[in-house]
Amino acid sequence: MKLSGSEIIIESLKKEGVDYIFGYPGGAVLHIYDALFAAKDIKHVLVRHEQGATHAADGYARACNKPGVVLVTSGPGITNCVTGIATAHMDSIPMIVISGQVSRHYVGSDAFQEADATGITRPICKHNFLINDRESIAETFRKAFIIATTGRPGPVIIDIPKDLTDPNIKINFEYKKNIKIRSYKVKTNECEDKIQDAAKLICSAKKPMIYSGGGVVLGKASTELTKLTKLLNFPITNTLMGLGAYPSSDSQFLGMLGMHGTYEANMAMHNCDVLLAVGARFDDRVTGDTKQFCPKAKIIHIDIDPSSISKIIEVDHSLIGNTKKILKKLITYTEKHKKTIDREAINKWWKKINSWQKKKCLSYSKSSKVIKPQAVIETLHKISKGKSFVTSDVGQHQMWVAQYYKFDKPNRWINSGGLGTMGFGLPAAIGAQLAFPKEQVICVTGEASILMCIQELSTCLQYGLPVKVINLNNRYMGMVRQWQEFFYEGRYAMSYMDAIPDFAKLAESFGHIGMVIDKPENLEKDLTTALGYKNRLVFVDVITDQTENVYPMIVNGKGHHEMHLAPSANEDIELA
Amino acid sequence: MNIDKRHIISILVENEFGSLSRIAGLFSARGYNIHCLSVAPTSDDSISRMTLVTNCSDTKASQLMKQLDKLVDVINVKDLTDETHIEREMLLLKVKSTLKQRDELKRLTDIFRARIIDVTDTTYTIELTGPTEKILAFIDSLGKIKIIEQVRSGALGISRGSESLEIKK
Ligand SMILES: Cc1ncc(C[n+]2csc(CCOP(=O)(O)OP(=O)(O)O)c2C)c(N)n1
Ligand SMILES: [Mg+2]
């Protein structure tokens, strides 16, 4: 089969099973767009800003565990993708970004819309390619998909000069699925002995704790994690990225850990004697002061990335490899050694944990005058029966979703944990909604964040995406304001949101339904109405308590046992 | 464990566009210094070999090795520091050599087994290979002789014995 470079790109994408491309056209990719025009099996989603394309592809990937694909032009096209690529990279999301480049004979001449795409993206991606000849297009695409989706996943950029996509020059096309990349290997160190040793250590624990992260979601190991935890009857906590990998409604789940984690999860971390870390990377928002992190614990770390082992916290036992496979074997060995578990000690440990839970650290003062943001999330959870896909932006609202929307399934909670990218939520919801057209997709956002990618409301209209945008409108960059309240004596420099648009009207002007909820007594009724619109995007502007804070909170440099609790938390409970 | 020391690292890398900047970028992004670096082709045209010297603690070095290994272009990487290995560096040195100094220079080059590879009426150019300490000792020994220009290759390293970093064909 003889094909042009552009056709090879499209055929390669088909061979990889790509059904959606998120993109935006421009000079350097016009040949590719022309070939795409003729393609039937791949649907192109036209976003309104390239950053939106990357977040949408990212949201798609997070929802359905398939790589998201982006197509943009050279120069400003690819530079607009930088934030989205970095966002995906920090959370290890598989993504392919195809960027046009100026023709080869212009490269290096500061040509119109020339930018050094591979140079700019090098530190924020798993790998990138600049294609130099037509013959290597197909192979480069195959390599890119292999690299993006295997091992620890991540974004891969393919920069392709325009002349290589010329429709008039055709070459032989063959797509070899089985290619080897000699310099790329996914390393493992798992062996039966090591896994058996880990199982023995786990079973010897008197105060065990399981801490799991995004690696369980990405590694599709939620079932195994749940099975192992149940088998052991041990307490478990999830990181921000790992929420949903273990059912939040289960009694062994202690909630999220870390900076805004629950009292019980953080205290259990601080006091445990054996810690099983699964697909988590000991991020500073999780560990707090590393010198005080799990001071009494032997640590076992399961991860696909060798460089995650002992990077932040020295661990005692590492199992490097596919999380799902390792957990499966760990279950087998745990079954074998289960009888050695000191059940009496575990019961005592649970009693201790139950005493921490009595703090009721997520309680908040209810109000009949102002809408409490926490109540909005609890109500959303109730109406949607905890089954929605929920995306968020970054700020207090993000933490409240993590704390109060009790996710029971993986892939349902979609947020930018690593980079913390405001503007992520709405485009990510586009991707999730396209991956699951029949499911309810909710974007919980803040009045500051939503304005960073508001233009994507237009994309939602074009493709009829019935996303529900819930704007927790506190007229503040709430998270910034909270830090200023805590650490800058209430000097609210630039965190007050002045000149806020009328969001309901704004949504209407984009062709959607806009709603405002400003009274607590209307909250449930109006949210039910909003979520009830099956085929329409509804933008709900919820006017919330302006100065509510996120609790608990561990301030920088403090240990897990040094939390600030909400004023409403149960102070009387005797702890220690 | 946590005291900085000199680490010499060998890297086999795909001889591809951007490989070098990926490695250099990793060092700057993660706050490591590159004391010296040399890159050249191997017997296989598609592979380059680098030798790199950096100062850091053993803990940081082991993290660095993992990060280097993670780069897609890196085929193989090894920290030679704690195993028996051989190191050589080359020095090209152009010095002022007045008639009076010529004898002294000749004597010094002989002692260090260096060679004089170019001569003009006012200068000598000297070539010396050896471990870094020898190079430094030689430069030190020149005393008052004026150095016009100095070029060093940076260290090259190879492990002793039958081991090889190179991939089997
Ligand atoms: C692109 C970007 N710029 C700046 C920040 C820093 N930042 C973190 S939270 C926040 C405020 C977010 O305000 P809003 O969206 O209203 O959410 P709230 O905290 O009020 O719920 C800011 C500015 C960021 N995370 N991302
Ligand atoms: Mg706000």
GROMACS .gro file of C-alpha atoms and ligand atoms in nm, chain A residues 447 472 474 476-478, ligand 2:
model
    7
  447GLU     CA    1  -1.489   3.094   3.991
  472LEU     CA    2  -1.828   2.672   4.390
  474ASN     CA    3  -1.668   3.189   4.690
  476TYR     CA    4  -1.200   3.424   4.629
  477MET     CA    5  -0.911   3.222   4.506
  478GLY     CA    6  -1.008   3.026   4.810
  747MG      MG    7  -1.293   3.049   4.447
   0.00000   0.00000   0.00000
